[in-house]
JSON list of C-alpha atoms in Angstrom, two decimals:
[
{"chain": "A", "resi": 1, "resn": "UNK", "atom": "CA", "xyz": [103.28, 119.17, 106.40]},
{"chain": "A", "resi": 2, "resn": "UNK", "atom": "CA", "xyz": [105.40, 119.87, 109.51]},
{"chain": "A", "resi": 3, "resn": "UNK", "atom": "CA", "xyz": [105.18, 117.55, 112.51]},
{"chain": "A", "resi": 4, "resn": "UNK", "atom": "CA", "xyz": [103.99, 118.60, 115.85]},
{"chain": "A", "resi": 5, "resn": "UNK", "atom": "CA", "xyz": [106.79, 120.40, 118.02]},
{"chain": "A", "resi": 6, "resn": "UNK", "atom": "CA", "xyz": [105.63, 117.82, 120.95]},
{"chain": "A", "resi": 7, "resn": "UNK", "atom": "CA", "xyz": [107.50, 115.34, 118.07]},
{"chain": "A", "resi": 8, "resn": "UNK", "atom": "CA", "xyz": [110.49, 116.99, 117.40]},
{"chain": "A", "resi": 9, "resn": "UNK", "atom": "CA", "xyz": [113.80, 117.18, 119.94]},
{"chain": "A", "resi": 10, "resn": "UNK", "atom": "CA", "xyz": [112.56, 113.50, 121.27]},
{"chain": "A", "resi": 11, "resn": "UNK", "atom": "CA", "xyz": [114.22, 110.37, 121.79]},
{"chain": "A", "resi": 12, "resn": "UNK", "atom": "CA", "xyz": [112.29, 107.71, 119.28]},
{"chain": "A", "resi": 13, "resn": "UNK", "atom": "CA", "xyz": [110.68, 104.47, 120.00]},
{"chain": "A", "resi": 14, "resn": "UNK", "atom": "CA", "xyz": [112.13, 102.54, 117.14]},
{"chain": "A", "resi": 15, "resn": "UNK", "atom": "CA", "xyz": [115.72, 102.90, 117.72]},
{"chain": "A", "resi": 16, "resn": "UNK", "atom": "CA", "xyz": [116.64, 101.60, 114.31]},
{"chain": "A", "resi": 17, "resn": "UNK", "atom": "CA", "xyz": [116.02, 102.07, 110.45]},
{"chain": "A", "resi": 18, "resn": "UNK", "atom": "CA", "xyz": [112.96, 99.39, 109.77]},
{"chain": "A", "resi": 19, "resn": "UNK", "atom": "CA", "xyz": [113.97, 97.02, 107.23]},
{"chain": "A", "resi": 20, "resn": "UNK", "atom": "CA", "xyz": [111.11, 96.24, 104.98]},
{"chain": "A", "resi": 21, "resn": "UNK", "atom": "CA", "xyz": [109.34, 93.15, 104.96]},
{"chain": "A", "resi": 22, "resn": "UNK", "atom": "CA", "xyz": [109.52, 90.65, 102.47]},
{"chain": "A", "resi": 23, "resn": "UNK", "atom": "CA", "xyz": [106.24, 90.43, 100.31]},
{"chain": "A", "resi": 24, "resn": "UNK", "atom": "CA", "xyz": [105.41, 87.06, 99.96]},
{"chain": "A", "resi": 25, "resn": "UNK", "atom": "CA", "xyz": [103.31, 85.90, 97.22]},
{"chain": "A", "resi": 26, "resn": "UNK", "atom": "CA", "xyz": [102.91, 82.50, 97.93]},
{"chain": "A", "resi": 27, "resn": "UNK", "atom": "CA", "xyz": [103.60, 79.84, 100.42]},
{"chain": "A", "resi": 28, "resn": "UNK", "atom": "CA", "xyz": [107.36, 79.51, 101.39]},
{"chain": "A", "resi": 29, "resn": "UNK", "atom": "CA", "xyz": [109.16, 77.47, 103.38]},
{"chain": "A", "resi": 30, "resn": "UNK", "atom": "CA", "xyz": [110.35, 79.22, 106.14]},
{"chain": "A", "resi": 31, "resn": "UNK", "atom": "CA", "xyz": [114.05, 79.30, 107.61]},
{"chain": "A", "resi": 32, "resn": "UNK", "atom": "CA", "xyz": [115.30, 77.11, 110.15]},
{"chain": "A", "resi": 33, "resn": "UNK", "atom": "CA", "xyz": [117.40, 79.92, 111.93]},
{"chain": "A", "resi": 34, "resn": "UNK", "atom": "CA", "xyz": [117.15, 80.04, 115.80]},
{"chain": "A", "resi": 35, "resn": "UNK", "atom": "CA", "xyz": [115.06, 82.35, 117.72]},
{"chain": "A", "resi": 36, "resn": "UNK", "atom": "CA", "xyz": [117.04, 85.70, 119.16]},
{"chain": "A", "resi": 37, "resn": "UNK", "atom": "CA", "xyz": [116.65, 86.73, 122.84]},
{"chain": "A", "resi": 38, "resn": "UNK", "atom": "CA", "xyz": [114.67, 90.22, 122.94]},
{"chain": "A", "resi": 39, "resn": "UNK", "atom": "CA", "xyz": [115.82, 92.84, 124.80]},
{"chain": "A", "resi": 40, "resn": "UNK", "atom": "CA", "xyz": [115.02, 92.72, 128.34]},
{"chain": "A", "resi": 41, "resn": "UNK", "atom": "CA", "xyz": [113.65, 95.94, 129.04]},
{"chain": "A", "resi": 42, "resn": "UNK", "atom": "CA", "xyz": [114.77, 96.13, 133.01]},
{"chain": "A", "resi": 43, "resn": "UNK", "atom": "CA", "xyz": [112.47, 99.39, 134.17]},
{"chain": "A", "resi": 44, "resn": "UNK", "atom": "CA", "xyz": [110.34, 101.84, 132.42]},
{"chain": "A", "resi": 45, "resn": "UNK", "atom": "CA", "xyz": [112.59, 103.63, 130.42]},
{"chain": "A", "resi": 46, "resn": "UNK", "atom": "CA", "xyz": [112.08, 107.52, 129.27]},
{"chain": "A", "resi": 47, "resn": "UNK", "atom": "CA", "xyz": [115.20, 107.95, 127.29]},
{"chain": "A", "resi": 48, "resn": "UNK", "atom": "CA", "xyz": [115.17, 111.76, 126.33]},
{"chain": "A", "resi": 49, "resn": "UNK", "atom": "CA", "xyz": [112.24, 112.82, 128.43]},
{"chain": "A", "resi": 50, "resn": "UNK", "atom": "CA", "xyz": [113.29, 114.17, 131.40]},
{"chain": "A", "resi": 51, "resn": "UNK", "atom": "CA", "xyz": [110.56, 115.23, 133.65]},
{"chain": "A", "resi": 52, "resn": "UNK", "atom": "CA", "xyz": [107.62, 114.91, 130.91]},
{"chain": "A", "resi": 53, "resn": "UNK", "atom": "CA", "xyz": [105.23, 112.30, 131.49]},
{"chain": "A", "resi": 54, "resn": "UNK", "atom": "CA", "xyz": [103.60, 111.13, 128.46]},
{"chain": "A", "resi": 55, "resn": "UNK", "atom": "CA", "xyz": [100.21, 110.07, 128.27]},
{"chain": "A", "resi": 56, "resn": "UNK", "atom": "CA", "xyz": [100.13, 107.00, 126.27]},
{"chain": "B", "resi": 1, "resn": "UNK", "atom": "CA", "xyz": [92.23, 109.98, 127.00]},
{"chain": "B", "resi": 2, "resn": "UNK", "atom": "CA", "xyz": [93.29, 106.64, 129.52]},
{"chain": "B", "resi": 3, "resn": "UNK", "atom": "CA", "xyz": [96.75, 107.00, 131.74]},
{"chain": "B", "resi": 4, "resn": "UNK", "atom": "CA", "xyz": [96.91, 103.78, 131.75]},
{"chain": "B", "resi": 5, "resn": "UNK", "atom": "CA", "xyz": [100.06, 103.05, 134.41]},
{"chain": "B", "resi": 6, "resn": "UNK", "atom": "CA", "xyz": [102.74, 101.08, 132.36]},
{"chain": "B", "resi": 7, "resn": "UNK", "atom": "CA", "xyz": [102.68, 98.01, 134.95]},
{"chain": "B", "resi": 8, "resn": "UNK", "atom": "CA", "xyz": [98.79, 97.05, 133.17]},
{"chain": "B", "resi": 9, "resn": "UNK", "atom": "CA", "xyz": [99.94, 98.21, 129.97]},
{"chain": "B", "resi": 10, "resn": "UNK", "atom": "CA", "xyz": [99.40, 95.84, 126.97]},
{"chain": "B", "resi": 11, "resn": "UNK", "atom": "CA", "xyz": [101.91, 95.00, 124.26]},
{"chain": "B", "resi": 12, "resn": "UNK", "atom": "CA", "xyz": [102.57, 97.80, 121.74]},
{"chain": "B", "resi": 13, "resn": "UNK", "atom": "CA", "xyz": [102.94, 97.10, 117.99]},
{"chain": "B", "resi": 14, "resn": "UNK", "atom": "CA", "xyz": [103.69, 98.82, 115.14]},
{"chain": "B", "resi": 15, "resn": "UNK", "atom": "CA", "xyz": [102.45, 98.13, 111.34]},
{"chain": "B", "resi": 16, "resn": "UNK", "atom": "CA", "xyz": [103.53, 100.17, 108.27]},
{"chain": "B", "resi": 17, "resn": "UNK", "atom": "CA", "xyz": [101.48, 99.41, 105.98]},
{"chain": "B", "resi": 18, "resn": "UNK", "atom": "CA", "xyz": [102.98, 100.78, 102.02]},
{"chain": "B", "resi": 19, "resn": "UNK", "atom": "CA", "xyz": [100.64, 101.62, 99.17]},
{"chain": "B", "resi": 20, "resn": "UNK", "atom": "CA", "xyz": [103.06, 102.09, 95.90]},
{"chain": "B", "resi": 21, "resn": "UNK", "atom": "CA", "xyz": [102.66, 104.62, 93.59]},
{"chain": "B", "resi": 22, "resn": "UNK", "atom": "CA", "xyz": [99.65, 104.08, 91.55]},
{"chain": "B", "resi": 23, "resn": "UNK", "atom": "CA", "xyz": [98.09, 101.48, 93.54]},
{"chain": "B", "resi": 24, "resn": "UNK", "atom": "CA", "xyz": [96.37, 103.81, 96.19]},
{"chain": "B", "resi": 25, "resn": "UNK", "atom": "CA", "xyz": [92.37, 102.53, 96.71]},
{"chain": "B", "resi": 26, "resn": "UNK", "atom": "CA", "xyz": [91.28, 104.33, 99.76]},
{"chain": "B", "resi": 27, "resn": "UNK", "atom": "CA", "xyz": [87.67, 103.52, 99.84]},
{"chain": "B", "resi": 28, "resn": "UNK", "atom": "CA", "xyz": [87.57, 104.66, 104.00]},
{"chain": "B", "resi": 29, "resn": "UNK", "atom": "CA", "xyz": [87.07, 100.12, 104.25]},
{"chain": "B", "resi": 30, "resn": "UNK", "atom": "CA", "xyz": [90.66, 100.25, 105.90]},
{"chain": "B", "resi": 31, "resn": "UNK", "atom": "CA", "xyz": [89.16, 102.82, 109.09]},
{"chain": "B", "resi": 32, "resn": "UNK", "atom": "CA", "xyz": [85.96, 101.36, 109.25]},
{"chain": "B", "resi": 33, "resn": "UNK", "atom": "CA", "xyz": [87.84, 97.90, 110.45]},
{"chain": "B", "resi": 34, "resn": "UNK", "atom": "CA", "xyz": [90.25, 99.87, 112.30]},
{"chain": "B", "resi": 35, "resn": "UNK", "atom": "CA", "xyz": [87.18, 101.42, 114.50]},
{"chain": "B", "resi": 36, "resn": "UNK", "atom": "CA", "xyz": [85.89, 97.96, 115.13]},
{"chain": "B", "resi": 37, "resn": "UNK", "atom": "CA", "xyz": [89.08, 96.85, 116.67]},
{"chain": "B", "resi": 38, "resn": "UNK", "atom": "CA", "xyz": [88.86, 99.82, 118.76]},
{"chain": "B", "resi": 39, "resn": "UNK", "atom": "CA", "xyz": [85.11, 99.91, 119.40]},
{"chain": "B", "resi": 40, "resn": "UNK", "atom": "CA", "xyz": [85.54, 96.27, 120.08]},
{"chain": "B", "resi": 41, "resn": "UNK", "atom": "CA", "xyz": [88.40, 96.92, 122.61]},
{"chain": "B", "resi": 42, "resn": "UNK", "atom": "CA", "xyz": [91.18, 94.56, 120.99]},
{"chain": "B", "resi": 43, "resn": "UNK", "atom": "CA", "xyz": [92.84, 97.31, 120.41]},
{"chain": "B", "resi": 44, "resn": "UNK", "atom": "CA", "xyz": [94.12, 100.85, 121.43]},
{"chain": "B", "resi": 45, "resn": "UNK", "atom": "CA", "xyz": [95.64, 103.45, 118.77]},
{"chain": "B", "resi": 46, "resn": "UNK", "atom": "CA", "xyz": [98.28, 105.55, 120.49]},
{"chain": "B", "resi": 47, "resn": "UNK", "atom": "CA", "xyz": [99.48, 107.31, 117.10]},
{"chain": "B", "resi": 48, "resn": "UNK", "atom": "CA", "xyz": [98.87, 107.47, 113.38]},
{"chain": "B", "resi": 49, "resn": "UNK", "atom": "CA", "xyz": [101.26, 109.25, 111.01]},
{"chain": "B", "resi": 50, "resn": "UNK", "atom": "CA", "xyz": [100.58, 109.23, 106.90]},
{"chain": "B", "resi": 51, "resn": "UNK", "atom": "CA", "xyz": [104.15, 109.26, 105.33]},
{"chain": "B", "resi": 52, "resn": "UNK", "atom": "CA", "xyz": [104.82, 109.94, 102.06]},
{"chain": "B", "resi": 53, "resn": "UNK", "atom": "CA", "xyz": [108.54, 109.04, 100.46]},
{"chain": "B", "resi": 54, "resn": "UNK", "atom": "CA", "xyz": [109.09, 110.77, 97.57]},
{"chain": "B", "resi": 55, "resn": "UNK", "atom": "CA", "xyz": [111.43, 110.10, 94.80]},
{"chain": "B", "resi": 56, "resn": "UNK", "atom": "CA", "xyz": [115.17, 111.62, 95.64]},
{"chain": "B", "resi": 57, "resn": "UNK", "atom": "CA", "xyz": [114.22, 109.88, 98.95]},
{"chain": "B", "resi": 58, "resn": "UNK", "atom": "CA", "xyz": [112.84, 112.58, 101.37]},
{"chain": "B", "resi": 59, "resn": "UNK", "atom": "CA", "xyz": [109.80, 111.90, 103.45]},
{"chain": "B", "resi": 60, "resn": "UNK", "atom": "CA", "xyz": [106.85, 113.92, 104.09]},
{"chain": "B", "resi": 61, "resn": "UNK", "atom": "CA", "xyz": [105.23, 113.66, 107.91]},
{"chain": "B", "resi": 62, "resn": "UNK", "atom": "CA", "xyz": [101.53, 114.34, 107.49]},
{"chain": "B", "resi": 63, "resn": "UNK", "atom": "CA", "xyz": [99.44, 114.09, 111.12]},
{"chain": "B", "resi": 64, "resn": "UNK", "atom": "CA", "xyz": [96.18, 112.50, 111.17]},
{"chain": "B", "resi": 65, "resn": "UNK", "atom": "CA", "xyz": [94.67, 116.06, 112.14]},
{"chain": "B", "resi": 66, "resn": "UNK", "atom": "CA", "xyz": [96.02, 117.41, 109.10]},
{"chain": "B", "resi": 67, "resn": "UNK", "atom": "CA", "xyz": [93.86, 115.46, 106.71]},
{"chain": "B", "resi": 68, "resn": "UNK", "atom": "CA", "xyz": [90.28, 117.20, 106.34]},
{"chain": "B", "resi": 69, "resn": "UNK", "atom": "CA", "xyz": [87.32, 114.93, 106.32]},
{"chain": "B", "resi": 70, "resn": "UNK", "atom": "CA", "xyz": [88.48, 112.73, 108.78]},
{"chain": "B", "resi": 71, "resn": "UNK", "atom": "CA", "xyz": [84.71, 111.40, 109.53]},
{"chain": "B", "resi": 72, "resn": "UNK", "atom": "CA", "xyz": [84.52, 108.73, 112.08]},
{"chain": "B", "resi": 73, "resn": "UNK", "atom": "CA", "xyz": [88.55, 108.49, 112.90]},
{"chain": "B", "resi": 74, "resn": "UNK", "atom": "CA", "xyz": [88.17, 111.88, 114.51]},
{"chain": "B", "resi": 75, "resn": "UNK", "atom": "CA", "xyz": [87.39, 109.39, 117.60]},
{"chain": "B", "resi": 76, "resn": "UNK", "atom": "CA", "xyz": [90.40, 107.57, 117.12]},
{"chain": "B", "resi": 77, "resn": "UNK", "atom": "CA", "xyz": [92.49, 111.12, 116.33]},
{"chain": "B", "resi": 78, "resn": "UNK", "atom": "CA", "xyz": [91.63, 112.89, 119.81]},
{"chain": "B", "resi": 79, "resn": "UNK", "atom": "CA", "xyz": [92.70, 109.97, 121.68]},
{"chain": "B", "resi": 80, "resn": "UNK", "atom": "CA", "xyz": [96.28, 109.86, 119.76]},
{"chain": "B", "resi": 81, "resn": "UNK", "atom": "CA", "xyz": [99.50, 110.47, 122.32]},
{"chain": "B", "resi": 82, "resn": "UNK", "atom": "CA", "xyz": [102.02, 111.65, 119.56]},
{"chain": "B", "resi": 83, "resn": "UNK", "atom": "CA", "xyz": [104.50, 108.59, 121.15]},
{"chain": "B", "resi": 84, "resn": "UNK", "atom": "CA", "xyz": [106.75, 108.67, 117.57]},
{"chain": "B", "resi": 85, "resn": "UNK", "atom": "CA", "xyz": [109.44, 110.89, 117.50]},
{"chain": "B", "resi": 86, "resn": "UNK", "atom": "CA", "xyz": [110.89, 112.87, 114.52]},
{"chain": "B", "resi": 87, "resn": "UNK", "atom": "CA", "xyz": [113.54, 110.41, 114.46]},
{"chain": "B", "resi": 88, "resn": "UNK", "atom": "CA", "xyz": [111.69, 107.54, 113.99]},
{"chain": "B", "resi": 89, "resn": "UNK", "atom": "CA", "xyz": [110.05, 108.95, 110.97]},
{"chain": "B", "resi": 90, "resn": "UNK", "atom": "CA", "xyz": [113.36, 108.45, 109.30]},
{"chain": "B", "resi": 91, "resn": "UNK", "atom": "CA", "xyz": [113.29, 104.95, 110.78]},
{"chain": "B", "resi": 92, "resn": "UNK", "atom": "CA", "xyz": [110.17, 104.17, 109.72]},
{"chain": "B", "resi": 93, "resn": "UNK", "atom": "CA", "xyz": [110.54, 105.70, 106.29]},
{"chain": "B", "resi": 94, "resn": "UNK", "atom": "CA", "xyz": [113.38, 103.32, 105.58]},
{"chain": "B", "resi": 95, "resn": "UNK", "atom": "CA", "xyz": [111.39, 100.54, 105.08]},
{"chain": "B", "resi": 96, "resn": "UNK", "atom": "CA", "xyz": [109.63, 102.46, 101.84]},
{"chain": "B", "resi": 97, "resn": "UNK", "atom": "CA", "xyz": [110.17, 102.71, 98.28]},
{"chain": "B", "resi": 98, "resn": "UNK", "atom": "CA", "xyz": [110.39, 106.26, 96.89]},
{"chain": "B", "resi": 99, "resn": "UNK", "atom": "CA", "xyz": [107.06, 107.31, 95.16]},
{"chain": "B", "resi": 100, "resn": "UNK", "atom": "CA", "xyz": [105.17, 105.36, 97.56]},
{"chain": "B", "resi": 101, "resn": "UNK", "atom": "CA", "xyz": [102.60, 106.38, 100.49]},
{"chain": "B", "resi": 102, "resn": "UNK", "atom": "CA", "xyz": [102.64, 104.18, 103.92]},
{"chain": "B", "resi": 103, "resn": "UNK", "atom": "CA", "xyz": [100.62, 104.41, 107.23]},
{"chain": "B", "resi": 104, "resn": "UNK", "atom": "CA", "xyz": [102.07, 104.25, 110.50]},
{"chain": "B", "resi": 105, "resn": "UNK", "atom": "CA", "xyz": [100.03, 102.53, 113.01]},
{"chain": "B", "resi": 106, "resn": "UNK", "atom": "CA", "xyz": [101.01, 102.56, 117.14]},
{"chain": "B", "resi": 107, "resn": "UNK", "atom": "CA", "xyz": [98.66, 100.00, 118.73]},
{"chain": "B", "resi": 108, "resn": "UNK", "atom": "CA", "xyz": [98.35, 98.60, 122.23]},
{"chain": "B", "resi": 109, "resn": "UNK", "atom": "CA", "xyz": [96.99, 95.02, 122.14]},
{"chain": "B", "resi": 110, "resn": "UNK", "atom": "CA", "xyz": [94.77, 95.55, 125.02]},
{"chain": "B", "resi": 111, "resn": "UNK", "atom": "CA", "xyz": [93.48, 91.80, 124.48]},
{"chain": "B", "resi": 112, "resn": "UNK", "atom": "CA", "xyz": [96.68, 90.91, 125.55]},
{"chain": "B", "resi": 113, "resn": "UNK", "atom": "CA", "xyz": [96.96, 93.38, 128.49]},
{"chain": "B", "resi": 114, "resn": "UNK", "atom": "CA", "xyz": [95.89, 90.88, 131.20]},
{"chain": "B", "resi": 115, "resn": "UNK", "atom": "CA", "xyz": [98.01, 88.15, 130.37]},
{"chain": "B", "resi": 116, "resn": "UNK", "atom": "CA", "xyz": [101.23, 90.62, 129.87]},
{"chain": "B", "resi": 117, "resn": "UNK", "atom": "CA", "xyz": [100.44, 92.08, 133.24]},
{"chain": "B", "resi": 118, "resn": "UNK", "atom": "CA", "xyz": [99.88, 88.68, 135.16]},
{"chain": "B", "resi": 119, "resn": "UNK", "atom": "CA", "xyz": [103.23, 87.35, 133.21]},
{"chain": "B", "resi": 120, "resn": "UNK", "atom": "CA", "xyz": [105.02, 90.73, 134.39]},
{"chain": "B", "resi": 121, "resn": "UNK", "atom": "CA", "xyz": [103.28, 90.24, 137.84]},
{"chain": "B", "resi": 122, "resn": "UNK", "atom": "CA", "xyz": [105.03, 86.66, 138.03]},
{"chain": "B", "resi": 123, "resn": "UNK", "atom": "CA", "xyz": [108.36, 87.76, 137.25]},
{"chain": "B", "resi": 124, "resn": "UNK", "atom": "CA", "xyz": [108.15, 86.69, 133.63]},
{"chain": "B", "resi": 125, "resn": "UNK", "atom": "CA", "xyz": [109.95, 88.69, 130.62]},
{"chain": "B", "resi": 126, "resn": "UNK", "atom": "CA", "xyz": [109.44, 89.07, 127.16]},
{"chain": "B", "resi": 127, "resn": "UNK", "atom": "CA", "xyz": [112.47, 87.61, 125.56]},
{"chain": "B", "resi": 128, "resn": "UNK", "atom": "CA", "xyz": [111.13, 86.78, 121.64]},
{"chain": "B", "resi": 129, "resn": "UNK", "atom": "CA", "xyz": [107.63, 87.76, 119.48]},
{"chain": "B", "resi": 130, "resn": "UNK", "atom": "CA", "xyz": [107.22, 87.84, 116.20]},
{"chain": "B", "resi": 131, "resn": "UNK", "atom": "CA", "xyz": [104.43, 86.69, 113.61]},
{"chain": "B", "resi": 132, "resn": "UNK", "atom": "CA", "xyz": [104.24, 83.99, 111.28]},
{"chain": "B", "resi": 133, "resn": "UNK", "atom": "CA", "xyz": [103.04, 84.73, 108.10]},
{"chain": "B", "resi": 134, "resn": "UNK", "atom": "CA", "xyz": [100.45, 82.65, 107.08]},
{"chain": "B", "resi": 135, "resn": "UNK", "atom": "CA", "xyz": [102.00, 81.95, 104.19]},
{"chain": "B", "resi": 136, "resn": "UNK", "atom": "CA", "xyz": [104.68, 79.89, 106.31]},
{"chain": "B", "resi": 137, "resn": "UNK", "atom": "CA", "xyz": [102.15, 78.28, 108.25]},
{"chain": "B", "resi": 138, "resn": "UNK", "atom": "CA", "xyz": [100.06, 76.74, 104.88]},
{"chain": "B", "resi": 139, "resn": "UNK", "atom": "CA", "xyz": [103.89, 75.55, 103.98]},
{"chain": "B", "resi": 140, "resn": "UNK", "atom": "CA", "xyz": [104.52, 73.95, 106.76]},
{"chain": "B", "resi": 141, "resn": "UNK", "atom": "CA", "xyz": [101.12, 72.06, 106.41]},
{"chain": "B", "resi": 142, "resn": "UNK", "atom": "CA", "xyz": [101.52, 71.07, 103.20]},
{"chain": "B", "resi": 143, "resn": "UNK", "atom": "CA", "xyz": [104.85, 69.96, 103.54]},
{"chain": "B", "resi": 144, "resn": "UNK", "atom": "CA", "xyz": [103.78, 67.71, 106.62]},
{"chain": "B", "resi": 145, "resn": "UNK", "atom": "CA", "xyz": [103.76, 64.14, 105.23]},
{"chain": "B", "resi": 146, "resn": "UNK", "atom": "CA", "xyz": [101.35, 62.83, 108.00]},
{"chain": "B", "resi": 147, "resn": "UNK", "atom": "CA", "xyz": [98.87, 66.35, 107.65]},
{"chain": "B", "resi": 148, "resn": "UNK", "atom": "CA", "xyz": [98.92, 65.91, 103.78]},
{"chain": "B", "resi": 149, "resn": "UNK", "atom": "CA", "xyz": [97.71, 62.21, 103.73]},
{"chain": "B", "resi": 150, "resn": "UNK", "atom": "CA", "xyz": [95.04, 62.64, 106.17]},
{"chain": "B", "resi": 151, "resn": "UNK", "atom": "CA", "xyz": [93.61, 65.55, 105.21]},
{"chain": "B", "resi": 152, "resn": "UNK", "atom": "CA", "xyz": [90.45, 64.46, 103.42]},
{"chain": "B", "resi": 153, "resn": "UNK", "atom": "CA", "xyz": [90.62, 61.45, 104.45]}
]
């Protein structure tokens, strides 16, 4: 089925292909790899949505 | 439908949860604890998509409105803001194996609201998140020399 128009010509909110989790089945030991820095998001951003304010 | 201004909004999350092919057991258990987060007010759903992948890899978009019978999520439904573009179908839809079903969940963790809007409010940033699985947490214990003699003890 089609998507909404209000979807379509919009700037997304994931920004990147997801990779999929790894299904674990039992207990694992987990890595010991450091912890990245997030993004800092500086100011509310509306990348692609010039003008329409969305009600969320 | 809240307008909640963004300085007192709560974190926002995203799950996508996959159901392969032939291991689909919708029993309506999976809304009925997805209306007690929201009746409860842990939780806010901002937008549900169904996606189906199929096999030469092209996804089908199908909108909560779309499904008949939606019973008791036709609460959750008119509330929905539509926040997920087309694009991040695709994005989304990566994570999936072909012949499989997933849903998309868009949550605000309105538990956490407060607390994100006094860190905010103190000039605090979100630089990491992430969950553990639990998974990681029972080997952790259990590798724990000092946790595994005492337990029991």
């Amino acid at each position: 089925m089609p998507l909404r128009p209000a979807r379509r010509g919009r700037v997304g909110v994931i920004g990147h292909p997801v990779a999929k989790t790894a299904v674990v089945a039992r207990a694992v030991t987990p890595g010991r790899a450091p912890v990245a820095k997030t993004a800092v998001v500086a100011a509310a951003v509306t990348p692609g949505r010039g003008g329409r304010r969305r009600r969320i | 439908m809240t307008d909640t201004p963004l300085d007192e909004l709560g974190p926002v999350d995203y799950v996508v949860v996959e159901f392969p092919a032939g291991a689909k057991n919708f029993t309506g258990e999976m809304a009925a604890e997805l209306l007690k987060l929201v009746d409860a007010g842990t939780i806010r759903v901002i937008d549900v998509l169904i996606l189906d992948k199929n096999e030469d890899g092209s996804v089908d978009a199908t909108e909560l409105s779309d499904i008949e019978q939606l019973g008791e999520m036709e609460t959750i439904e008119a509330e929905l803001a539509e926040l997920l573009a087309a694009e991040d179908v695709d994005h989304l839809a990566a994570a999936m194996d072909p012949g499989s079903t997933a849903g998309v969940l868009i949550y605000e963790n309105l538990w956490a609201a407060p607390f994100a809007s006094a860190a905010r409010r103190s000039g605090g940033q979100l630089i990491a998140n992430g969950r553990i699985p639990i998974q990681a947490i029972i080997a952790s214990i259990e590798a724990d020399p000092v946790g595994a003699t005492t337990e029991g003890d």
